[in-house]
Tab-separated table of N, CA, C and O in Angstrom:
chain	number	residue	atom	x	y	z
A	248	GLN	N	-4.851	0.965	-22.134
A	248	GLN	CA	-6.287	0.947	-22.265
A	248	GLN	C	-6.933	0.769	-20.900
A	248	GLN	O	-6.402	0.106	-20.029
A	249	VAL	N	-8.091	1.371	-20.759
A	249	VAL	CA	-8.936	1.129	-19.598
A	249	VAL	C	-10.083	0.275	-20.107
A	249	VAL	O	-10.838	0.694	-20.979
A	250	ILE	N	-10.173	-0.957	-19.584
A	250	ILE	CA	-11.110	-1.946	-20.109
A	250	ILE	C	-12.029	-2.431	-18.996
A	250	ILE	O	-11.588	-2.623	-17.861
A	251	ALA	N	-13.298	-2.625	-19.327
A	251	ALA	CA	-14.258	-3.201	-18.386
A	251	ALA	C	-14.824	-4.477	-18.991
A	251	ALA	O	-14.943	-4.597	-20.206
A	252	TYR	N	-15.150	-5.418	-18.132
A	252	TYR	CA	-15.749	-6.671	-18.577
A	252	TYR	C	-17.164	-6.734	-18.039
A	252	TYR	O	-17.385	-6.656	-16.834
A	253	SER	N	-18.142	-6.820	-18.924
A	253	SER	CA	-19.539	-6.864	-18.519
A	253	SER	C	-20.333	-7.641	-19.559
A	253	SER	O	-20.099	-7.493	-20.768
A	254	ARG	N	-21.248	-8.462	-19.082
A	254	ARG	CA	-22.118	-9.237	-19.965
A	254	ARG	C	-21.327	-10.076	-20.974
A	254	ARG	O	-21.613	-10.092	-22.158
A	255	HIS	N	-20.273	-10.694	-20.485
A	255	HIS	CA	-19.421	-11.577	-21.279
A	255	HIS	C	-18.715	-10.852	-22.427
A	255	HIS	O	-18.385	-11.477	-23.435
A	256	ARG	N	-18.516	-9.547	-22.282
A	256	ARG	CA	-17.827	-8.770	-23.316
A	256	ARG	C	-16.863	-7.792	-22.660
A	256	ARG	O	-17.124	-7.261	-21.585
A	257	TYR	N	-15.753	-7.562	-23.328
A	257	TYR	CA	-14.827	-6.521	-22.904
A	257	TYR	C	-15.216	-5.230	-23.605
A	257	TYR	O	-15.547	-5.227	-24.784
A	258	ARG	N	-15.169	-4.146	-22.861
A	258	ARG	CA	-15.469	-2.838	-23.440
A	258	ARG	C	-14.301	-1.907	-23.151
A	258	ARG	O	-13.837	-1.823	-22.012
A	259	ILE	N	-13.849	-1.220	-24.199
A	259	ILE	CA	-12.767	-0.255	-24.039
A	259	ILE	C	-13.389	1.071	-23.611
A	259	ILE	O	-14.186	1.653	-24.341
A	260	LEU	N	-13.027	1.517	-22.427
A	260	LEU	CA	-13.561	2.770	-21.897
A	260	LEU	C	-12.688	3.954	-22.287
A	260	LEU	O	-13.159	5.078	-22.344
A	261	GLY	N	-11.424	3.708	-22.526
A	261	GLY	CA	-10.511	4.774	-22.911
A	261	GLY	C	-9.156	4.209	-23.233
A	261	GLY	O	-8.825	3.090	-22.849
A	262	GLU	N	-8.392	4.975	-23.975
A	262	GLU	CA	-7.033	4.550	-24.297
A	262	GLU	C	-6.187	5.770	-24.612
A	262	GLU	O	-6.701	6.856	-24.885
A	263	THR	N	-4.893	5.571	-24.526
A	263	THR	CA	-3.947	6.636	-24.837
A	263	THR	C	-2.708	6.016	-25.449
A	263	THR	O	-2.385	4.855	-25.197
A	264	LEU	N	-2.030	6.769	-26.243
A	264	LEU	CA	-0.784	6.307	-26.852
A	264	LEU	C	0.429	6.969	-26.217
A	264	LEU	O	1.552	6.645	-26.550
A	265	ASP	N	0.195	7.916	-25.313
A	265	ASP	CA	1.327	8.656	-24.775
A	265	ASP	C	1.803	8.140	-23.420
A	265	ASP	O	2.917	7.701	-23.283
A	266	VAL	N	0.974	8.128	-22.399
A	266	VAL	CA	1.383	7.684	-21.068
A	266	VAL	C	0.340	6.683	-20.567
A	266	VAL	O	-0.856	6.945	-20.620
A	267	ALA	N	0.806	5.548	-20.064
A	267	ALA	CA	-0.118	4.546	-19.523
A	267	ALA	C	-0.841	5.114	-18.307
A	267	ALA	O	-0.259	5.864	-17.515
A	268	VAL	N	-2.099	4.763	-18.152
A	268	VAL	CA	-2.912	5.279	-17.057
A	268	VAL	C	-2.270	4.968	-15.709
A	268	VAL	O	-2.127	5.849	-14.861
A	269	GLY	N	-1.872	3.720	-15.505
A	269	GLY	CA	-1.254	3.335	-14.236
A	269	GLY	C	0.026	4.094	-13.966
A	269	GLY	O	0.294	4.497	-12.830
A	270	ASN	N	0.820	4.310	-15.000
A	270	ASN	CA	2.060	5.052	-14.857
A	270	ASN	C	1.771	6.493	-14.458
A	270	ASN	O	2.446	7.063	-13.600
A	271	CYS	N	0.757	7.079	-15.056
A	271	CYS	CA	0.375	8.445	-14.727
A	271	CYS	C	-0.050	8.547	-13.265
A	271	CYS	O	0.360	9.455	-12.549
A	272	ILE	N	-0.870	7.603	-12.815
A	272	ILE	CA	-1.327	7.597	-11.420
A	272	ILE	C	-0.147	7.405	-10.473
A	272	ILE	O	-0.018	8.120	-9.474
A	273	ASP	N	0.740	6.469	-10.792
A	273	ASP	CA	1.910	6.218	-9.943
A	273	ASP	C	2.798	7.453	-9.845
A	273	ASP	O	3.290	7.788	-8.769
A	274	ARG	N	3.012	8.121	-10.958
A	274	ARG	CA	3.876	9.307	-10.940
A	274	ARG	C	3.269	10.450	-10.146
A	274	ARG	O	3.970	11.145	-9.424
A	275	LEU	N	1.948	10.647	-10.291
A	275	LEU	CA	1.304	11.693	-9.500
A	275	LEU	C	1.381	11.343	-8.011
A	275	LEU	O	1.665	12.211	-7.187
A	276	ALA	N	1.156	10.090	-7.670
A	276	ALA	CA	1.250	9.662	-6.272
A	276	ALA	C	2.650	9.916	-5.726
A	276	ALA	O	2.806	10.406	-4.601
A	277	ARG	N	3.649	9.595	-6.508
A	277	ARG	CA	5.037	9.828	-6.078
A	277	ARG	C	5.296	11.322	-5.908
A	277	ARG	O	5.916	11.755	-4.944
A	278	LEU	N	4.805	12.129	-6.862
A	278	LEU	CA	4.992	13.573	-6.813
A	278	LEU	C	4.349	14.167	-5.558
A	278	LEU	O	4.919	15.037	-4.914
A	279	LEU	N	3.164	13.664	-5.211
A	279	LEU	CA	2.444	14.168	-4.039
A	279	LEU	C	2.840	13.459	-2.750
A	279	LEU	O	2.277	13.732	-1.698
A	280	GLN	N	3.784	12.513	-2.844
A	280	GLN	CA	4.267	11.736	-1.708
A	280	GLN	C	3.129	10.981	-1.018
A	280	GLN	O	3.021	10.930	0.201
A	281	ILE	N	2.284	10.375	-1.860
A	281	ILE	CA	1.175	9.549	-1.375
A	281	ILE	C	1.732	8.151	-1.129
A	281	ILE	O	2.445	7.609	-1.971
A	282	PRO	N	1.424	7.535	-0.002
A	282	PRO	CA	1.984	6.218	0.312
A	282	PRO	C	1.589	5.135	-0.694
A	282	PRO	O	0.550	5.219	-1.342
A	283	ASN	N	2.437	4.119	-0.786
A	283	ASN	CA	2.201	2.998	-1.699
A	283	ASN	C	1.240	1.959	-1.131
A	283	ASN	O	0.688	1.167	-1.876
A	284	ALA	N	1.069	1.918	0.179
A	284	ALA	CA	0.216	0.884	0.773
A	284	ALA	C	-1.217	1.390	0.906
A	284	ALA	O	-1.415	2.498	1.384
A	285	PRO	N	-2.231	0.672	0.534
A	285	PRO	CA	-2.175	-0.612	-0.140
A	285	PRO	C	-1.795	-0.506	-1.614
A	285	PRO	O	-1.258	-1.441	-2.179
A	286	SER	N	-2.073	0.646	-2.269
A	286	SER	CA	-1.586	0.880	-3.625
A	286	SER	C	-1.722	2.367	-3.925
A	286	SER	O	-2.623	3.031	-3.409
A	287	PRO	N	-0.836	2.907	-4.779
A	287	PRO	CA	-0.927	4.329	-5.120
A	287	PRO	C	-2.275	4.690	-5.742
A	287	PRO	O	-2.862	5.711	-5.413
A	288	GLY	N	-2.778	3.830	-6.626
A	288	GLY	CA	-4.053	4.112	-7.283
A	288	GLY	C	-5.205	4.217	-6.301
A	288	GLY	O	-6.055	5.099	-6.412
A	289	TYR	N	-5.234	3.316	-5.330
A	289	TYR	CA	-6.275	3.345	-4.303
A	289	TYR	C	-6.183	4.634	-3.493
A	289	TYR	O	-7.193	5.290	-3.224
A	290	ASN	N	-4.978	5.019	-3.111
A	290	ASN	CA	-4.792	6.213	-2.300
A	290	ASN	C	-5.137	7.481	-3.075
A	290	ASN	O	-5.718	8.411	-2.516
A	291	VAL	N	-4.796	7.521	-4.365
A	291	VAL	CA	-5.178	8.660	-5.208
A	291	VAL	C	-6.701	8.739	-5.281
A	291	VAL	O	-7.292	9.810	-5.165
A	292	GLU	N	-7.344	7.600	-5.441
A	292	GLU	CA	-8.813	7.572	-5.519
A	292	GLU	C	-9.448	8.080	-4.225
A	292	GLU	O	-10.431	8.827	-4.261
A	293	GLN	N	-8.902	7.685	-3.085
A	293	GLN	CA	-9.454	8.131	-1.805
A	293	GLN	C	-9.320	9.643	-1.652
A	293	GLN	O	-10.241	10.312	-1.173
A	294	LEU	N	-8.181	10.189	-2.053
A	294	LEU	CA	-8.004	11.640	-1.993
A	294	LEU	C	-8.934	12.336	-2.981
A	294	LEU	O	-9.484	13.395	-2.680
A	295	ALA	N	-9.102	11.753	-4.155
A	295	ALA	CA	-9.968	12.351	-5.184
A	295	ALA	C	-11.406	12.459	-4.690
A	295	ALA	O	-12.114	13.404	-5.051
A	296	LYS	N	-11.832	11.525	-3.855
A	296	LYS	CA	-13.200	11.564	-3.327
A	296	LYS	C	-13.434	12.787	-2.445
A	296	LYS	O	-14.565	13.233	-2.279
A	297	ARG	N	-12.356	13.346	-1.896
A	297	ARG	CA	-12.468	14.519	-1.029
A	297	ARG	C	-12.318	15.836	-1.784
A	297	ARG	O	-12.466	16.891	-1.199
A	298	GLY	N	-11.969	15.788	-3.066
A	298	GLY	CA	-11.768	17.004	-3.856
A	298	GLY	C	-12.935	17.214	-4.775
A	298	GLY	O	-13.841	16.401	-4.834
A	299	PRO	N	-13.013	18.282	-5.515
A	299	PRO	CA	-12.109	19.430	-5.428
A	299	PRO	C	-12.515	20.358	-4.290
A	299	PRO	O	-13.698	20.511	-4.006
A	300	GLN	N	-11.528	20.951	-3.678
A	300	GLN	CA	-11.783	21.875	-2.584
A	300	GLN	C	-11.969	23.307	-3.098
A	300	GLN	O	-12.688	24.092	-2.531
A	301	ASN	N	-11.219	23.631	-4.150
A	301	ASN	CA	-11.327	24.975	-4.731
A	301	ASN	C	-10.796	24.919	-6.163
A	301	ASN	O	-10.249	23.917	-6.593
A	302	GLY	N	-10.967	25.983	-6.882
A	302	GLY	CA	-10.412	26.057	-8.231
A	302	GLY	C	-11.195	25.243	-9.235
A	302	GLY	O	-12.296	24.780	-8.981
A	303	ASN	N	-10.586	25.062	-10.382
A	303	ASN	CA	-11.210	24.379	-11.503
A	303	ASN	C	-10.729	22.941	-11.554
A	303	ASN	O	-9.562	22.699	-11.826
A	304	PRO	N	-11.591	21.948	-11.326
A	304	PRO	CA	-11.140	20.558	-11.322
A	304	PRO	C	-10.687	20.065	-12.692
A	304	PRO	O	-10.025	19.061	-12.788
A	305	GLU	N	-11.032	20.796	-13.738
A	305	GLU	CA	-10.625	20.384	-15.081
A	305	GLU	C	-9.392	21.146	-15.558
A	305	GLU	O	-9.101	21.184	-16.736
A	306	GLN	N	-8.640	21.733	-14.654
A	306	GLN	CA	-7.533	22.578	-15.070
A	306	GLN	C	-6.432	21.820	-15.816
A	306	GLN	O	-5.652	22.420	-16.527
A	307	PHE	N	-6.385	20.499	-15.670
A	307	PHE	CA	-5.389	19.721	-16.382
A	307	PHE	C	-6.043	18.827	-17.432
A	307	PHE	O	-5.547	17.764	-17.749
A	308	GLY	N	-7.181	19.238	-17.960
A	308	GLY	CA	-7.936	18.413	-18.898
A	308	GLY	C	-7.143	18.053	-20.143
A	308	GLY	O	-6.123	18.633	-20.450
A	309	GLY	N	-7.644	17.088	-20.881
A	309	GLY	CA	-6.988	16.647	-22.094
A	309	GLY	C	-6.460	15.250	-21.943
A	309	GLY	O	-6.904	14.489	-21.114
A	310	THR	N	-5.471	14.905	-22.750
A	310	THR	CA	-4.917	13.562	-22.683
A	310	THR	C	-4.057	13.412	-21.444
A	310	THR	O	-3.723	14.386	-20.785
A	311	LEU	N	-3.671	12.206	-21.143
A	311	LEU	CA	-2.878	11.958	-19.938
A	311	LEU	C	-1.504	12.612	-19.984
A	311	LEU	O	-1.020	13.087	-18.981
A	312	LYS	N	-0.869	12.644	-21.139
A	312	LYS	CA	0.476	13.216	-21.192
A	312	LYS	C	0.475	14.696	-20.827
A	312	LYS	O	1.233	15.105	-19.951
A	313	PRO	N	-0.382	15.542	-21.449
A	313	PRO	CA	-0.408	16.935	-20.993
A	313	PRO	C	-0.820	17.057	-19.541
A	313	PRO	O	-0.297	17.876	-18.812
A	314	LEU	N	-1.757	16.210	-19.099
A	314	LEU	CA	-2.186	16.248	-17.716
A	314	LEU	C	-1.004	15.950	-16.808
A	314	LEU	O	-0.736	16.674	-15.863
A	315	PHE	N	-0.278	14.890	-17.118
A	315	PHE	CA	0.848	14.538	-16.265
A	315	PHE	C	1.935	15.598	-16.338
A	315	PHE	O	2.464	16.017	-15.317
A	316	CYS	N	2.266	16.050	-17.539
A	316	CYS	CA	3.306	17.071	-17.678
A	316	CYS	C	2.909	18.345	-16.939
A	316	CYS	O	3.725	18.947	-16.267
A	317	SER	N	1.642	18.722	-17.060
A	317	SER	CA	1.169	19.908	-16.350
A	317	SER	C	1.252	19.700	-14.852
A	317	SER	O	1.727	20.563	-14.123
A	318	SER	N	0.771	18.547	-14.398
A	318	SER	CA	0.760	18.317	-12.955
A	318	SER	C	2.171	18.226	-12.401
A	318	SER	O	2.439	18.702	-11.315
A	319	GLN	N	3.078	17.635	-13.174
A	319	GLN	CA	4.457	17.495	-12.710
A	319	GLN	C	5.129	18.857	-12.604
A	319	GLN	O	5.864	19.112	-11.664
A	320	ALA	N	4.860	19.730	-13.555
A	320	ALA	CA	5.495	21.043	-13.560
A	320	ALA	C	4.773	22.032	-12.649
A	320	ALA	O	5.399	22.862	-12.006
A	321	VAL	N	3.456	21.952	-12.589
A	321	VAL	CA	2.648	22.958	-11.915
A	321	VAL	C	2.267	22.575	-10.494
A	321	VAL	O	2.122	23.437	-9.639
A	322	SER	N	2.124	21.294	-10.220
A	322	SER	CA	1.624	20.858	-8.912
A	322	SER	C	2.367	21.458	-7.728
A	322	SER	O	1.718	21.977	-6.820
A	323	PRO	N	3.690	21.406	-7.700
A	323	PRO	CA	4.379	21.985	-6.529
A	323	PRO	C	4.053	23.463	-6.337
A	323	PRO	O	3.842	23.911	-5.212
A	324	LYS	N	3.963	24.213	-7.425
A	324	LYS	CA	3.641	25.642	-7.323
A	324	LYS	C	2.226	25.855	-6.808
A	324	LYS	O	1.981	26.730	-5.981
A	325	LEU	N	1.274	25.064	-7.324
A	325	LEU	CA	-0.115	25.192	-6.868
A	325	LEU	C	-0.253	24.817	-5.406
A	325	LEU	O	-0.998	25.456	-4.660
A	326	LEU	N	0.465	23.781	-4.990
A	326	LEU	CA	0.393	23.341	-3.597
A	326	LEU	C	1.017	24.373	-2.667
A	326	LEU	O	0.457	24.693	-1.616
A	327	GLU	N	2.171	24.915	-3.053
A	327	GLU	CA	2.857	25.896	-2.212
A	327	GLU	C	2.053	27.181	-2.068
A	327	GLU	O	2.023	27.777	-0.995
A	328	SER	N	1.393	27.600	-3.146
A	328	SER	CA	0.627	28.845	-3.108
A	328	SER	C	-0.739	28.669	-2.446
A	328	SER	O	-1.416	29.651	-2.155
A	329	GLY	N	-1.165	27.420	-2.258
A	329	GLY	CA	-2.473	27.165	-1.669
A	329	GLY	C	-3.604	27.197	-2.679
A	329	GLY	O	-4.772	27.126	-2.316
A	330	GLU	N	-3.263	27.314	-3.970
A	330	GLU	CA	-4.293	27.334	-5.020
A	330	GLU	C	-4.935	25.973	-5.217
A	330	GLU	O	-6.042	25.883	-5.752
A	331	ALA	N	-4.244	24.911	-4.830
A	331	ALA	CA	-4.775	23.555	-4.981
A	331	ALA	C	-4.286	22.707	-3.823
A	331	ALA	O	-3.266	23.004	-3.199
A	332	THR	N	-5.035	21.663	-3.561
A	332	THR	CA	-4.670	20.691	-2.546
A	332	THR	C	-4.354	19.374	-3.251
A	332	THR	O	-4.709	19.194	-4.421
A	333	PRO	N	-3.706	18.434	-2.566
A	333	PRO	CA	-3.516	17.118	-3.173
A	333	PRO	C	-4.844	16.503	-3.614
A	333	PRO	O	-4.926	15.853	-4.653
A	334	GLU	N	-5.907	16.753	-2.846
A	334	GLU	CA	-7.226	16.240	-3.213
A	334	GLU	C	-7.698	16.813	-4.553
A	334	GLU	O	-8.262	16.098	-5.376
A	335	ASP	N	-7.456	18.108	-4.766
A	335	ASP	CA	-7.834	18.742	-6.034
A	335	ASP	C	-7.110	18.088	-7.205
A	335	ASP	O	-7.709	17.808	-8.247
A	336	LEU	N	-5.814	17.867	-7.034
A	336	LEU	CA	-5.010	17.297	-8.130
A	336	LEU	C	-5.420	15.846	-8.410
A	336	LEU	O	-5.500	15.436	-9.565
A	337	CYS	N	-5.685	15.091	-7.344
A	337	CYS	CA	-6.145	13.709	-7.542
A	337	CYS	C	-7.502	13.689	-8.228
A	337	CYS	O	-7.749	12.865	-9.105
A	338	PHE	N	-8.380	14.606	-7.850
A	338	PHE	CA	-9.695	14.702	-8.483
A	338	PHE	C	-9.539	15.041	-9.961
A	338	PHE	O	-10.217	14.473	-10.809
A	339	SER	N	-8.634	15.951	-10.273
A	339	SER	CA	-8.389	16.322	-11.674
A	339	SER	C	-7.906	15.117	-12.471
A	339	SER	O	-8.322	14.917	-13.605
A	340	LEU	N	-7.033	14.313	-11.881
A	340	LEU	CA	-6.536	13.130	-12.553
A	340	LEU	C	-7.650	12.118	-12.767
A	340	LEU	O	-7.768	11.537	-13.841
A	341	GLN	N	-8.478	11.914	-11.742
A	341	GLN	CA	-9.572	10.952	-11.855
A	341	GLN	C	-10.514	11.364	-12.956
A	341	GLN	O	-11.034	10.592	-13.699
């Protein structure tokens, strides 16, 4: 779950039953060889702020599992062909 605390209440912003959000971010960071310091999530967010550079930022839309499976299978091909940058993929994940 992605949860926010505001006005003395917790609010559920999103949830998934397939892949944990943090796990998805960590795996994408590992796939893109993004450094762990200070944290993979922070580094993915910084790259996402610079994207999208080209293409459709929603190309991996849907739940996290299809997004992760798509990015894991497709990301190297998109990066090699120049169709996407690491920033584009991080933006899509965000």
